[in-house]
XYZ file of C-alpha atoms in Angstrom:
367
model
C -94.215 -28.190 -5.002
C -96.912 -26.532 -7.008
C -100.099 -27.671 -5.866
C -100.858 -29.041 -9.349
C -98.126 -31.312 -10.642
C -97.506 -33.188 -14.263
C -96.861 -36.530 -13.755
C -96.175 -38.691 -16.836
C -98.516 -38.761 -19.230
C -99.331 -35.391 -19.056
C -102.406 -35.731 -16.703
C -102.897 -33.032 -13.920
C -103.126 -34.075 -10.060
C -104.657 -31.735 -7.711
C -101.389 -32.023 -5.009
C -104.351 -30.559 -2.284
C -107.135 -32.961 -3.415
C -108.774 -35.271 -0.581
C -107.726 -38.701 -0.432
C -110.312 -40.277 0.563
C -110.939 -41.668 -2.531
C -111.861 -45.000 -3.252
C -108.986 -47.462 -5.043
C -110.643 -47.218 -8.564
C -109.225 -43.188 -8.675
C -105.942 -43.759 -8.334
C -103.880 -44.040 -10.987
C -102.647 -47.102 -12.788
C -99.048 -45.471 -12.490
C -99.106 -45.603 -9.283
C -101.119 -48.173 -8.131
C -99.493 -50.782 -10.429
C -95.971 -48.862 -10.202
C -92.514 -51.153 -10.670
C -91.074 -49.691 -7.721
C -93.620 -52.163 -5.496
C -92.332 -55.342 -5.865
C -93.011 -58.447 -4.216
C -92.860 -58.356 -0.458
C -92.976 -61.992 1.412
C -93.991 -62.245 4.945
C -90.891 -63.447 6.270
C -89.126 -60.020 5.093
C -88.414 -57.340 7.271
C -89.498 -53.945 6.065
C -85.724 -52.989 5.906
C -85.004 -51.812 2.448
C -81.355 -51.965 0.824
C -79.626 -53.437 -2.165
C -75.825 -53.308 -2.250
C -76.174 -51.154 -5.162
C -76.630 -48.407 -2.971
C -72.778 -47.825 -2.045
C -71.068 -45.506 -4.715
C -67.230 -45.083 -5.725
C -66.020 -43.218 -8.738
C -62.255 -43.489 -9.250
C -61.778 -42.685 -5.469
C -63.008 -39.093 -6.029
C -65.853 -39.667 -3.251
C -62.492 -39.565 -0.633
C -62.759 -36.003 -1.285
C -66.264 -35.839 0.501
C -66.650 -36.578 4.276
C -69.100 -38.518 3.276
C -68.799 -42.011 3.830
C -70.399 -43.593 0.411
C -70.305 -47.017 1.276
C -72.140 -46.682 4.651
C -75.007 -48.034 3.935
C -73.593 -51.485 3.356
C -70.958 -51.271 6.471
C -75.163 -50.737 8.325
C -75.988 -54.046 6.113
C -73.269 -56.314 7.161
C -73.121 -55.634 11.094
C -77.220 -56.005 11.181
C -76.109 -59.547 8.966
C -73.338 -60.724 11.326
C -75.732 -59.502 14.749
C -78.150 -62.779 12.843
C -81.201 -59.858 12.732
C -81.159 -59.994 8.877
C -80.076 -62.278 5.618
C -79.752 -62.037 1.925
C -83.095 -63.349 1.088
C -85.044 -61.314 4.555
C -84.452 -58.033 3.507
C -86.660 -56.104 0.481
C -84.510 -55.386 -2.731
C -85.758 -51.972 -4.055
C -85.718 -51.018 -7.696
C -84.556 -48.276 -9.272
C -86.138 -44.895 -9.898
C -87.131 -44.132 -13.361
C -87.457 -40.523 -14.647
C -91.152 -41.092 -15.090
C -91.025 -41.865 -11.048
C -89.092 -38.900 -10.859
C -91.631 -36.478 -12.526
C -94.179 -37.300 -9.999
C -92.328 -34.252 -7.991
C -89.063 -33.049 -9.840
C -89.347 -30.606 -13.208
C -87.614 -31.998 -16.319
C -85.380 -29.142 -16.637
C -83.616 -30.104 -13.111
C -83.394 -34.065 -13.826
C -81.838 -32.443 -17.911
C -79.583 -30.572 -15.420
C -78.142 -33.868 -14.211
C -76.805 -34.529 -17.495
C -74.025 -32.290 -17.215
C -71.209 -33.448 -15.224
C -70.590 -29.969 -13.779
C -73.753 -29.495 -12.366
C -73.494 -33.177 -10.499
C -70.620 -31.757 -9.198
C -72.000 -29.115 -7.575
C -74.472 -31.010 -6.068
C -72.396 -33.486 -4.260
C -69.333 -30.827 -3.770
C -66.822 -32.878 -5.539
C -65.606 -30.420 -7.688
C -63.273 -33.165 -9.969
C -66.374 -35.180 -11.028
C -67.194 -32.177 -13.379
C -64.381 -33.381 -15.094
C -65.920 -37.165 -15.802
C -67.842 -37.884 -18.873
C -71.368 -38.208 -17.730
C -71.875 -41.731 -18.362
C -69.780 -42.608 -16.054
C -71.333 -40.019 -13.104
C -75.081 -41.255 -13.764
C -73.388 -45.268 -13.441
C -71.352 -44.295 -10.260
C -72.741 -41.324 -8.381
C -76.388 -41.149 -10.082
C -77.686 -43.965 -10.231
C -76.777 -45.690 -6.653
C -78.878 -42.427 -5.523
C -82.093 -43.583 -7.639
C -82.070 -46.823 -5.954
C -82.054 -45.198 -2.381
C -84.835 -43.209 -3.856
C -86.951 -46.072 -5.003
C -86.018 -47.876 -1.683
C -87.495 -45.024 0.287
C -90.759 -44.897 -2.339
C -91.122 -48.480 -1.290
C -90.216 -48.082 2.267
C -92.961 -45.604 2.031
C -95.701 -48.047 1.032
C -94.106 -50.817 3.490
C -94.577 -48.788 6.548
C -98.467 -48.200 5.606
C -98.685 -52.025 5.265
C -96.216 -52.950 8.091
C -96.705 -50.391 10.569
C -92.961 -49.232 9.917
C -90.073 -49.928 7.791
C -86.547 -48.405 7.622
C -84.756 -47.942 4.302
C -80.574 -48.206 4.693
C -80.256 -45.055 2.037
C -82.068 -42.132 1.207
C -82.803 -39.175 3.587
C -81.639 -36.672 0.507
C -83.639 -34.053 2.862
C -81.856 -30.883 0.661
C -83.105 -31.619 -2.730
C -85.983 -29.813 -4.117
C -88.236 -30.665 -7.218
C -85.913 -28.019 -8.949
C -82.438 -28.111 -7.120
C -80.330 -30.306 -5.647
C -77.679 -30.110 -3.464
C -75.436 -30.965 -0.125
C -74.709 -34.566 -1.658
C -78.693 -34.776 -2.140
C -79.346 -35.242 -6.061
C -83.483 -36.607 -6.121
C -86.069 -35.370 -3.278
C -86.713 -38.725 -2.142
C -88.515 -37.604 1.052
C -91.272 -35.500 -1.170
C -91.420 -38.530 -3.322
C -92.307 -40.831 -0.769
C -94.751 -38.685 0.449
C -96.151 -37.567 -2.656
C -97.132 -41.364 -3.756
C -98.377 -42.331 -0.874
C -101.026 -38.982 -1.275
C -101.895 -39.865 -4.648
C -102.307 -43.748 -4.227
C -104.761 -42.680 -1.362
C -102.849 -43.801 1.287
C -102.695 -41.235 3.529
C -104.042 -37.751 3.604
C -101.360 -36.128 5.913
C -98.253 -37.116 6.621
C -95.435 -35.507 9.705
C -91.886 -35.188 8.500
C -89.565 -35.178 11.607
C -85.912 -34.226 10.238
C -83.343 -34.475 13.408
C -80.169 -34.076 10.897
C -78.038 -31.989 12.159
C -78.789 -29.512 8.773
C -81.748 -27.833 8.357
C -84.042 -29.986 5.187
C -84.752 -27.370 3.167
C -85.390 -29.618 -0.046
C -88.804 -31.135 1.405
C -89.309 -27.577 3.141
C -89.505 -25.917 -0.159
C -91.578 -28.734 -1.934
C -94.219 -28.679 0.620
C -94.140 -25.097 1.568
C -97.421 -24.602 0.286
C -98.863 -27.573 1.324
C -98.921 -27.002 4.936
C -102.103 -28.699 6.021
C -101.303 -32.007 4.406
C -97.380 -32.001 5.401
C -96.533 -31.061 9.238
C -92.625 -30.466 9.370
C -90.676 -30.386 12.751
C -87.067 -29.903 12.076
C -84.520 -29.878 14.457
C -81.270 -28.074 13.049
C -78.264 -26.213 13.950
C -78.691 -22.779 12.831
C -74.955 -21.828 12.015
C -74.055 -24.630 9.448
C -75.560 -24.682 6.270
C -78.016 -24.381 4.031
C -78.970 -21.340 5.470
C -82.410 -21.554 3.219
C -84.783 -18.570 4.589
C -87.141 -19.093 2.650
C -87.327 -22.783 2.517
C -87.939 -21.655 6.790
C -91.476 -20.739 5.627
C -91.992 -23.969 5.314
C -91.217 -25.775 8.586
C -94.684 -25.745 10.693
C -92.326 -26.536 14.082
C -88.668 -25.056 13.526
C -85.538 -25.951 16.679
C -82.476 -24.209 16.485
C -79.580 -25.479 18.031
C -76.858 -23.393 18.471
C -73.165 -25.171 17.907
C -71.989 -28.051 20.212
C -75.259 -28.826 21.679
C -74.896 -31.857 23.754
C -77.430 -34.699 24.768
C -78.702 -32.879 28.270
C -80.262 -30.324 26.542
C -80.744 -31.997 23.009
C -82.614 -35.235 24.198
C -84.986 -33.603 26.165
C -85.989 -30.440 23.298
C -86.856 -34.060 21.050
C -88.953 -34.923 23.087
C -90.910 -32.015 24.054
C -91.470 -31.235 20.395
C -92.137 -34.245 19.607
C -95.405 -34.412 22.014
C -96.474 -30.701 20.926
C -95.982 -31.806 17.548
C -98.550 -34.793 17.936
C -100.876 -32.416 19.876
C -101.467 -30.088 16.846
C -101.114 -31.996 14.250
C -102.479 -35.895 13.756
C -100.453 -37.453 10.829
C -101.289 -40.891 8.931
C -97.286 -41.675 8.843
C -94.215 -40.311 9.909
C -91.049 -39.842 7.696
C -88.020 -39.837 10.531
C -84.921 -38.351 8.734
C -82.662 -39.736 11.560
C -79.329 -37.999 10.448
C -76.076 -38.936 12.582
C -74.113 -35.842 11.562
C -75.635 -34.548 15.294
C -72.716 -36.767 16.882
C -69.790 -35.019 18.819
C -66.829 -34.672 16.108
C -68.705 -34.531 12.904
C -67.134 -32.750 11.429
C -70.207 -31.042 9.405
C -72.969 -30.926 11.875
C -71.175 -29.093 14.701
C -73.203 -30.570 17.244
C -71.957 -32.930 20.420
C -74.435 -35.552 20.823
C -72.905 -39.003 21.863
C -73.040 -42.500 20.222
C -75.663 -42.990 23.274
C -78.054 -40.353 22.688
C -78.309 -41.274 18.964
C -79.357 -44.261 20.261
C -81.192 -42.859 22.533
C -82.969 -40.260 20.241
C -84.206 -43.136 16.810
C -85.903 -44.706 20.098
C -87.161 -42.429 21.288
C -88.861 -41.557 18.137
C -89.700 -44.727 17.765
C -91.950 -45.572 21.035
C -93.186 -42.101 20.487
C -94.868 -42.689 16.897
C -95.614 -46.751 17.489
C -96.385 -47.021 21.269
C -97.992 -43.781 22.061
C -99.804 -42.768 19.196
C -99.882 -45.778 16.867
C -99.087 -43.914 13.269
C -96.619 -45.616 10.547
C -92.916 -44.345 10.463
C -90.877 -45.223 7.801
C -87.454 -44.264 8.530
C -84.336 -43.519 6.205
C -80.489 -42.478 7.363
C -79.387 -39.633 5.790
C -76.344 -37.703 6.910
C -73.580 -38.714 8.945
C -69.175 -37.603 8.290
C -67.536 -39.665 10.419
C -66.649 -43.657 9.733
C -68.030 -44.772 12.987
C -71.634 -43.431 11.887
C -72.088 -46.798 10.135
C -71.627 -48.981 13.393
C -73.601 -46.374 15.476
C -76.882 -46.827 13.169
C -76.301 -50.230 12.973
C -76.305 -50.373 16.780
C -79.549 -47.789 16.699
C -81.675 -50.446 14.429
C -80.660 -53.517 16.741
C -81.489 -51.504 19.366
C -84.276 -50.715 18.563
C -84.914 -54.649 17.762
C -84.010 -56.018 21.126
C -86.606 -53.587 22.498
C -89.017 -54.782 20.211
C -90.147 -51.361 18.783
C -89.505 -53.045 15.521
C -89.717 -56.761 14.646
C -90.693 -59.238 12.067
C -91.568 -62.527 13.821
C -91.871 -64.519 10.349
C -88.589 -63.133 9.433
C -86.664 -63.928 12.974
C -88.067 -67.621 12.372
C -87.229 -67.709 8.736
C -83.630 -67.176 9.893
C -83.472 -69.605 12.730
C -84.477 -72.516 10.936
C -81.997 -71.777 8.077
C -78.792 -72.077 11.034
């Protein structure tokens, strides 16, 4: 991402500007943005809508990604009486103007060609579909999830934590997509907060099995503002050497790394990262493709290890350092990942690392 970028209306904004100015200095486009929907006290800072889920003529089955996992996560949380339909926050779709805060116009224009989307989603037959179908069945759900991450970013500032049940498209940068990532939702969430003067510095903790080359490219010249801790399998996609220059703390894993090596490494590097850089918010990219048996992640972390990892990150951010944290769910290429993500969220709730007493009271009264 360049130091200066164009926002809707043609105004130039300094990406490196000091964010200590008062609220009156915030551009109305950000301050009054449609993505920041009203949120009631009895709503969890958990963002989801059913339109996150994808289905396009069965072609989604040609990719190992579970394109309905977000709904499965929500339904498990609902079945366990943690949430109800009226106690979560329903996001709006990110518009082209919203996306242009980070993305370049030429990239967004390229998504109007189905073959380009086929390359990003790694489902070649998508190239044969009319683009209006691709927009509705593939890209629109991703735009809802992107709007969800931007909304969750502000919710974390307001509430101390938040969770977007979708999002985490960490292979997408301002100018290119890939790896099933069409929009740079993490970069957008951070940039919105910077432009709104709500934060001065952010940390990305990327624990997806793959290198987060999208946000690394976006913030490669902003390392005084955005610190990136990336723990990934060095032997798999995307092998982006240029983007690695954007990583502040790089932890490269070997194939089939297990809990015994993985969890202590994450713990140590979290501690060292916060000693080097004190952020105003943490963006936690909580991919589950490090799970043993994942066909793309090629690591060997157990389901219990993923639950322990997420607890470790939330405890580190919330209890040990009082830093707001927003979690996105990112990658994971097995049918059982939805259950593991839901179990991890439930564990955070049971440990009171996430809570919303007003939501819990509301649910009890409604029974």
